[in-house]
CSV table of C-alpha atoms in Angstrom, one decimal:
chain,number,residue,atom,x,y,z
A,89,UNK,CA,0.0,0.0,0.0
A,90,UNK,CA,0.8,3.5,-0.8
A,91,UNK,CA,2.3,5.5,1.9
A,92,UNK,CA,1.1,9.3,2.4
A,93,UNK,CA,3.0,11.8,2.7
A,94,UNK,CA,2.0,15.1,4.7
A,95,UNK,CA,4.0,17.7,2.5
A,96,UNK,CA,2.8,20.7,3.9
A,97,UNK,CA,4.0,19.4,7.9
A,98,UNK,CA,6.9,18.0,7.9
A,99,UNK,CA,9.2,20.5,6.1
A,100,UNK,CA,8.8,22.8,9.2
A,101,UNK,CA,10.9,21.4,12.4
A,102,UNK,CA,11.5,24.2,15.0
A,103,UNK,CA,14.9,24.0,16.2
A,104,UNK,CA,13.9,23.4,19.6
A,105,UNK,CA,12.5,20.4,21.7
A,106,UNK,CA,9.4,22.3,22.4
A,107,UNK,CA,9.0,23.3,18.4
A,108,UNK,CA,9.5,19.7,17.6
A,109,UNK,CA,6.9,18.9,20.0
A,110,UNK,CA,4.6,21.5,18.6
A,111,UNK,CA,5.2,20.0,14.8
A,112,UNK,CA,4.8,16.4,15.7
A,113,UNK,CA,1.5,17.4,17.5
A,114,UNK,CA,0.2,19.6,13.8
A,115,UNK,CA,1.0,16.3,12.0
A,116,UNK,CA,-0.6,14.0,14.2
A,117,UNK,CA,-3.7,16.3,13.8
A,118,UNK,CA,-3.4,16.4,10.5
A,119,UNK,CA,-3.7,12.8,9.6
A,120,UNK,CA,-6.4,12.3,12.0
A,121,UNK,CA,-8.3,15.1,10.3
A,122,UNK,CA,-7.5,13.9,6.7
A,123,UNK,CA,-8.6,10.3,8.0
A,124,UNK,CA,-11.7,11.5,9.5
A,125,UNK,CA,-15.0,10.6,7.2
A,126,UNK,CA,-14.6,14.2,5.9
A,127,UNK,CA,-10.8,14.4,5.0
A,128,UNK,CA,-9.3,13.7,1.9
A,129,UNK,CA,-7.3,10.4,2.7
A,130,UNK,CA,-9.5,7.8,1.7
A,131,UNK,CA,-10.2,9.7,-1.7
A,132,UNK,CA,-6.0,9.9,-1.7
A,133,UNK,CA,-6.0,6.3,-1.2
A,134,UNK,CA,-8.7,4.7,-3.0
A,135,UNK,CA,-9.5,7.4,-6.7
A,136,UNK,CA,-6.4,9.0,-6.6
A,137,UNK,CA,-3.6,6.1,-6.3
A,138,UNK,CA,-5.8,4.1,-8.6
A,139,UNK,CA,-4.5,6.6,-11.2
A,140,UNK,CA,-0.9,4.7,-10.9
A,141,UNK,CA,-2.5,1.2,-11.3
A,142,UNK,CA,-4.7,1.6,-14.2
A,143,UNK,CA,-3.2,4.9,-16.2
A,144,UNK,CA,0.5,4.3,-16.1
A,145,UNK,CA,0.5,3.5,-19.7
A,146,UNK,CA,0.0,5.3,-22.9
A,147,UNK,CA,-4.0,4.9,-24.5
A,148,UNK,CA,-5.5,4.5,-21.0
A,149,UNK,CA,-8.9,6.1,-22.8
A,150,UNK,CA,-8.1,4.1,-25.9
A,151,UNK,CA,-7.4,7.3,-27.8
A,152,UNK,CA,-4.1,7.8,-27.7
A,153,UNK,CA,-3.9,9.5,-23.9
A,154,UNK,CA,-0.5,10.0,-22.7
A,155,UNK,CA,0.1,8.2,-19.1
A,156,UNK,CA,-0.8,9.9,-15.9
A,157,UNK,CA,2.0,12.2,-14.9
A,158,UNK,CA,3.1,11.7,-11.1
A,159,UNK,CA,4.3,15.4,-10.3
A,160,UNK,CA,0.2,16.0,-11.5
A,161,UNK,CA,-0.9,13.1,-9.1
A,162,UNK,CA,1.5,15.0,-6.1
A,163,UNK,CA,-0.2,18.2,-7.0
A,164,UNK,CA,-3.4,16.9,-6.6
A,165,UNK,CA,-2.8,15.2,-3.7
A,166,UNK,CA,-0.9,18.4,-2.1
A,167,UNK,CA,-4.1,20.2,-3.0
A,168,UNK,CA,-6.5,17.6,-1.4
A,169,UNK,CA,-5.1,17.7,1.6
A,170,UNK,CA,-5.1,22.0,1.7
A,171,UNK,CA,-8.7,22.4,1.8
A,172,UNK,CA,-11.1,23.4,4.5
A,173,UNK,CA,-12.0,20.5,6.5
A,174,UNK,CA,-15.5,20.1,5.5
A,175,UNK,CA,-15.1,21.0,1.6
A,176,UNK,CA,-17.4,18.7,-0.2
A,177,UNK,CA,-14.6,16.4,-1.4
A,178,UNK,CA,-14.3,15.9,-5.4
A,179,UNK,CA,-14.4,12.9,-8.1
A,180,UNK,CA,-11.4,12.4,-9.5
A,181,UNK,CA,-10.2,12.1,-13.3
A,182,UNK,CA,-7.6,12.5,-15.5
A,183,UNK,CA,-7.1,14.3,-19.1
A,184,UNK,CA,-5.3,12.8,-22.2
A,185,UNK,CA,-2.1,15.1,-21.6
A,186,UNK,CA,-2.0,12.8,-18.2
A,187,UNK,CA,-2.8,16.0,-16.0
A,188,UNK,CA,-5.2,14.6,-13.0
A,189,UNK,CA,-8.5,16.7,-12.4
A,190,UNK,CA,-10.3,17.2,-9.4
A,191,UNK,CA,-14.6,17.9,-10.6
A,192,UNK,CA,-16.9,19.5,-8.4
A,193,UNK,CA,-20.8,18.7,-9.8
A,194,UNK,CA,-24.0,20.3,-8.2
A,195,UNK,CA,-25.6,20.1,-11.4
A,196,UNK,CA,-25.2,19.8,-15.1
A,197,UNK,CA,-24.5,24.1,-15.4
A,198,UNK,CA,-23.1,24.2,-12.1
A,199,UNK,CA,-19.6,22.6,-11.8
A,200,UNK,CA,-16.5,23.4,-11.2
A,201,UNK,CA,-13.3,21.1,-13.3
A,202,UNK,CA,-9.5,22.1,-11.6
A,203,UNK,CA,-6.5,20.1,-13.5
A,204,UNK,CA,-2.9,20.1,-12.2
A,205,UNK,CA,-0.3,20.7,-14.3
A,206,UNK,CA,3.2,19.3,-13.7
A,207,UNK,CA,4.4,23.0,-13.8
A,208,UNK,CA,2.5,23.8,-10.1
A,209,UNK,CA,-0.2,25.3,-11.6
A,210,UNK,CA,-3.8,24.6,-11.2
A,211,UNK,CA,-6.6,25.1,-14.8
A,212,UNK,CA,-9.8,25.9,-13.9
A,213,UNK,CA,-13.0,26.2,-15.9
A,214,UNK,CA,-16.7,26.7,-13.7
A,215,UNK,CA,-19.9,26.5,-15.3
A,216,UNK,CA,-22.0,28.7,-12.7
A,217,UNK,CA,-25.5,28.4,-14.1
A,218,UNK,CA,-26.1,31.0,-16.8
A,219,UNK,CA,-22.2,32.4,-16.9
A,220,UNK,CA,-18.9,30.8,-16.6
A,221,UNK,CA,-15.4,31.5,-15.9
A,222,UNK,CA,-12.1,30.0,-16.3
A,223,UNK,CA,-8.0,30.6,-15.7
A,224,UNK,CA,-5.1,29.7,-14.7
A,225,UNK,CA,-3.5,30.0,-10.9
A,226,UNK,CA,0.3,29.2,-9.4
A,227,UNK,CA,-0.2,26.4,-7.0
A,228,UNK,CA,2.6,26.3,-3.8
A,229,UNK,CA,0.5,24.2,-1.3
A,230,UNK,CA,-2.3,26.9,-0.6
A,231,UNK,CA,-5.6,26.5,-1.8
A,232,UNK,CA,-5.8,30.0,-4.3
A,233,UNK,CA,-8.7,32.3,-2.9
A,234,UNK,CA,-10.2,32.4,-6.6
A,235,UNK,CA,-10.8,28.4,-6.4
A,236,UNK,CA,-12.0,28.6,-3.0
A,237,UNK,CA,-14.2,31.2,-4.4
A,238,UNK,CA,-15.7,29.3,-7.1
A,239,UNK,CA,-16.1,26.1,-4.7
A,240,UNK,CA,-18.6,28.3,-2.7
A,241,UNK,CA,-20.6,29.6,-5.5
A,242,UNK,CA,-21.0,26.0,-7.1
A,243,UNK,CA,-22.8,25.0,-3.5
B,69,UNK,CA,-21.6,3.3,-43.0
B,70,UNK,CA,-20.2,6.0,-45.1
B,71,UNK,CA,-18.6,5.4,-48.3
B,72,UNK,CA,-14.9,6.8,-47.5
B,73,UNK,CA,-14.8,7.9,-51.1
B,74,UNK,CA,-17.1,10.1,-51.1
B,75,UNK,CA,-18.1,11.9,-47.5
B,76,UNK,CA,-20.1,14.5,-47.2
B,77,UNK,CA,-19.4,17.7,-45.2
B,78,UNK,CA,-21.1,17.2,-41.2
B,79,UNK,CA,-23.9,19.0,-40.8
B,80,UNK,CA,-25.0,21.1,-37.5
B,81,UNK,CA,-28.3,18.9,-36.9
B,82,UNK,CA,-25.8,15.6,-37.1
B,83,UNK,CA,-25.5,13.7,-34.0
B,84,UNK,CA,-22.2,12.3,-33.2
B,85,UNK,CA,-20.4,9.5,-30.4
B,86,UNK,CA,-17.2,9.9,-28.5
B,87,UNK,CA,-17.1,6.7,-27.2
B,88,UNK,CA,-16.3,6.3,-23.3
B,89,UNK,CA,-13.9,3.6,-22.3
B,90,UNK,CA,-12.5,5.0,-19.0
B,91,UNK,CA,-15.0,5.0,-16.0
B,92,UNK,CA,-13.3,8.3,-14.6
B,93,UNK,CA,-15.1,10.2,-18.0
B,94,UNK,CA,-18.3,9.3,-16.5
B,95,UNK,CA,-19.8,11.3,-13.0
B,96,UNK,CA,-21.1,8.0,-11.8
B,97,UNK,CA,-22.8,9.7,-8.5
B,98,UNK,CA,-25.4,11.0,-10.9
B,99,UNK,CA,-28.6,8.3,-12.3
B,100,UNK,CA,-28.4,7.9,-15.2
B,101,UNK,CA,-24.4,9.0,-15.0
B,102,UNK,CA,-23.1,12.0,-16.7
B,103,UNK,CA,-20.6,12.6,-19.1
B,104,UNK,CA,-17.3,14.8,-17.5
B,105,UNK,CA,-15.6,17.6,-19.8
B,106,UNK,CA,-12.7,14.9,-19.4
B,107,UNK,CA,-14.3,13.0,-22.2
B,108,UNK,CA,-14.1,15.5,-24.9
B,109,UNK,CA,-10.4,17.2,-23.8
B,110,UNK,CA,-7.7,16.9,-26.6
B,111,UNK,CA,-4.8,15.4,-26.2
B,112,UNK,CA,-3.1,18.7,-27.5
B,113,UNK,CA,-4.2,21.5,-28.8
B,114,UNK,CA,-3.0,20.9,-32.5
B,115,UNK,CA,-5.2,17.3,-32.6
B,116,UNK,CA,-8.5,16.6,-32.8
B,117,UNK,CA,-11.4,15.3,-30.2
B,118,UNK,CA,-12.0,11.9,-32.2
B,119,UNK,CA,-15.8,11.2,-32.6
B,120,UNK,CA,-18.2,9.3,-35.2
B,121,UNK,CA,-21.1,10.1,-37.2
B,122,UNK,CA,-24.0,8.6,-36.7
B,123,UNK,CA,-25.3,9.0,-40.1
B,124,UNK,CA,-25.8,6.3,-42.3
B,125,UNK,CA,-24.7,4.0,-39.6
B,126,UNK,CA,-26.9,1.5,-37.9
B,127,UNK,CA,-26.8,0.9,-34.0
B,128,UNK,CA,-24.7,-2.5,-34.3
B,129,UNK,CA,-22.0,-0.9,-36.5
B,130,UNK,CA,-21.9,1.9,-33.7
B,131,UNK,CA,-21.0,-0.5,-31.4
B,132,UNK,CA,-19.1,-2.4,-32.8
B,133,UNK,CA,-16.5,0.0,-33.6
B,134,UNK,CA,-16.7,1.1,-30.0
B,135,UNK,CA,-15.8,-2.6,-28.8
B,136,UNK,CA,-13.0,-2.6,-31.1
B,137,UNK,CA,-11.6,0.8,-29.7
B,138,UNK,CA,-11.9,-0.6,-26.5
B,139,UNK,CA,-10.2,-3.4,-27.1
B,140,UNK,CA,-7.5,-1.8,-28.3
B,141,UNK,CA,-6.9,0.0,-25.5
B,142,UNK,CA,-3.6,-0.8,-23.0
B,143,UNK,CA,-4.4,-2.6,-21.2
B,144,UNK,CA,-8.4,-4.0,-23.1
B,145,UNK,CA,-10.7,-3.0,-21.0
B,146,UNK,CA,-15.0,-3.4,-21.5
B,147,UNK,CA,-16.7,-0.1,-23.4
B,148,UNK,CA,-18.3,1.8,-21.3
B,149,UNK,CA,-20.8,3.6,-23.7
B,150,UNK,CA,-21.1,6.4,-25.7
B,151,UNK,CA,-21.8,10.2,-25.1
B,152,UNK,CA,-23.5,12.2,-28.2
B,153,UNK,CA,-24.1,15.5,-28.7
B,154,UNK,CA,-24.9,17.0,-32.2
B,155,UNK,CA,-22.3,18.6,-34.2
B,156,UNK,CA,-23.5,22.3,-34.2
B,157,UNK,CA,-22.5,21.7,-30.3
B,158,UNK,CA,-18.9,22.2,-31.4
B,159,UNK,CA,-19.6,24.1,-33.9
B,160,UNK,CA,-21.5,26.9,-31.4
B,161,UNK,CA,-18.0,26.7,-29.2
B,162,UNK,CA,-15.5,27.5,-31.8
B,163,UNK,CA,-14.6,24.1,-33.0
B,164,UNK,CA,-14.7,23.1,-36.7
B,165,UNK,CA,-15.7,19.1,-37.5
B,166,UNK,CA,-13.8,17.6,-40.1
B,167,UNK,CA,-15.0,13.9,-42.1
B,168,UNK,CA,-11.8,12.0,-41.5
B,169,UNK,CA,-12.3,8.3,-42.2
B,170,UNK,CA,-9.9,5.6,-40.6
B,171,UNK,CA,-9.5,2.4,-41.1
B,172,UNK,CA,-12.5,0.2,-40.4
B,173,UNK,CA,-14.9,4.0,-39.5
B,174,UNK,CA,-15.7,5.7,-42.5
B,175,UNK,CA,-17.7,8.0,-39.9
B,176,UNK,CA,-15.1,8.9,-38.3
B,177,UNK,CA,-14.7,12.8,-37.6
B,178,UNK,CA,-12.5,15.1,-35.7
B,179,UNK,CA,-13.4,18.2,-33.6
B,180,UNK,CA,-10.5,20.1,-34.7
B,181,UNK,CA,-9.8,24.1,-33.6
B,182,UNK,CA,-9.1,24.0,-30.2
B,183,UNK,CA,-7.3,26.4,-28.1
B,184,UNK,CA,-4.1,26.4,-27.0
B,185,UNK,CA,-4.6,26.7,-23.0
B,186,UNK,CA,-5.5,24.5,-21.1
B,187,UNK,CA,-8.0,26.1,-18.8
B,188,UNK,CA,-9.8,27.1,-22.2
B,189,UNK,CA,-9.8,23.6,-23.6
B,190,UNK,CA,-11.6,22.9,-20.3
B,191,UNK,CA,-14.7,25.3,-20.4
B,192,UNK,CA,-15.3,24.3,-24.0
B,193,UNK,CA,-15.1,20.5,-23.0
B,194,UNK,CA,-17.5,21.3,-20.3
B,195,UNK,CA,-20.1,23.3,-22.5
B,196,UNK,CA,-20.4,19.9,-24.3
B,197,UNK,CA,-20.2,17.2,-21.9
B,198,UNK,CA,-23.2,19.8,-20.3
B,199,UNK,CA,-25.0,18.8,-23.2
B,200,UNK,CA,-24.3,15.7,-23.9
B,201,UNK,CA,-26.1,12.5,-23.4
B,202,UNK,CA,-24.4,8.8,-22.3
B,203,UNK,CA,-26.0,5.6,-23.8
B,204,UNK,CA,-24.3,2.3,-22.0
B,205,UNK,CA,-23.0,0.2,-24.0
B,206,UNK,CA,-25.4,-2.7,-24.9
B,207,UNK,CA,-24.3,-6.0,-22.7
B,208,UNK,CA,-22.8,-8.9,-25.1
């Protein structure tokens, strides 16, 4: 089994006992969080690992799809675990250039599609009803406040 | 089918197929499941969204080309179905679709036209999959 890795934790020792202390405590939290019914692990573990099994080879959708790329599958992962606690949590998919997406439905017109890009950058495109609106944001480990945005007028 | 020698141009009120082999192209928490923009992204910008005319084409010739892509896929896997929309759906987002026959679909067509981000490639893709209907694939 896949081992996960809590990226956005463990690069941050303090340099004292009491720091240390304070940093194994955040991770502990955080896994028990992301392990809760509402976090992200089990969609890590079951949708988004899957992706390695079944997509590592060229013409996964039988037309010609590149294989899934891993630094997309880290992204996604990175990005999974950055949410609110509480965020509806996303179906996972993956596009012929091998970029994983994460897809947000309410409704046919009312969606939200993000793809992660090898180059730490997170497409967008939202069907909100009646309009729409789509872009491009850097992705460091933060959730950007225009996707957050967009999560909460899909809902 | 279509006789390869002679196609005609795709009109708007033509329906068309992409067929669906991957079970991540489908939002399975809706009944009857939807089709995600997934289904309909190119693979790059320069190529085509590969789909089939259903003109001239009777329902076992539909699916049989469908098995046959499937089967062809790494590793074979069981078609899932198909997702059609009509053409004047790519048509009304930009996209121009071309009769290109291949070997063993004279009905085959590409969506050609798309643009080159990514993020624009996605909001077209989901303007169609909004549209579009899934038929499952018939069990054999």
């Amino acid at each position: 089994m896949a081992t996960i890795a809590y990226d956005r934790y463990d690069v941050k020792r303090g340099s004292s006992p009491i720091a240390d202390d304070i940093a194994e405590a955040v991770e502990k939290l955080s896994r028990y969080i992301h392990k809760s019914y509402a976090g992200a692990e089990p969609l890590i573990r079951s949708e988004l690992y899957e992706l390695i099994e079944e997509c590592s080879e060229p013409n996964w959708d039988g037309y010609e799809a590149a294989p899934v790329s891993r630094d997309s599958i880290l992204a996604a992962k990175k990005f999974l675990l950055s949410l609110p606690l509480g965020t509806k949590l996303p179906s996972v998919g993956l596009l012929p250039s091998g970029n994983v997406t994460l897809e947000w439905q309410h409704s046919r017109r009312r969606s939200l599609t993000l793809s992660f890009s090898p180059e730490s950058e997170i497409h967008y495109a939202a069907l909100l009803g009646a309009g729409r609106q789509s872009g491009t944001e850097p992705f460091y480990g933060d959730v950007p406040a225009t996707i957050l945005n967009l999560l909460e007028r899909i809902y | 089918m279509l006789d390869p020698e002679n196609l005609p141009e795709v009109e708007p009120d033509e329906r068309t197929a992409r067929f669906i082999v991957d079970k991540r192209h489908l939002n399975r928490s809706t009944i009857p499941p939807t089709v995600k923009a997934n289904a309909y992204m190119p693979r790059k910008n320069e190529e085509g969204v590969s789909i089939t005319r259903l003109v001239q084409i009777t329902a076992d010739e539909v699916w049989a080309i469908g098995m046959a892509m499937a089967a062809n896929r790494n590793p074979p896997r069981k078609l899932k179905g198909r997702s059609d929309v009509l053409a004047a759906t790519f048509q009304g987002q930009g996209l121009e679709v071309k009769p290109v026959a291949v070997d063993g679909n004279p009905n085959h067509a590409e969506a050609c036209g798309w643009p080159s981000l990514e993020s624009d490639q996605l909001m077209i893709a989901k303007e169609i999959a909004a549209v579009a209907k899934f038929v499952a694939a018939p069990e054999v």
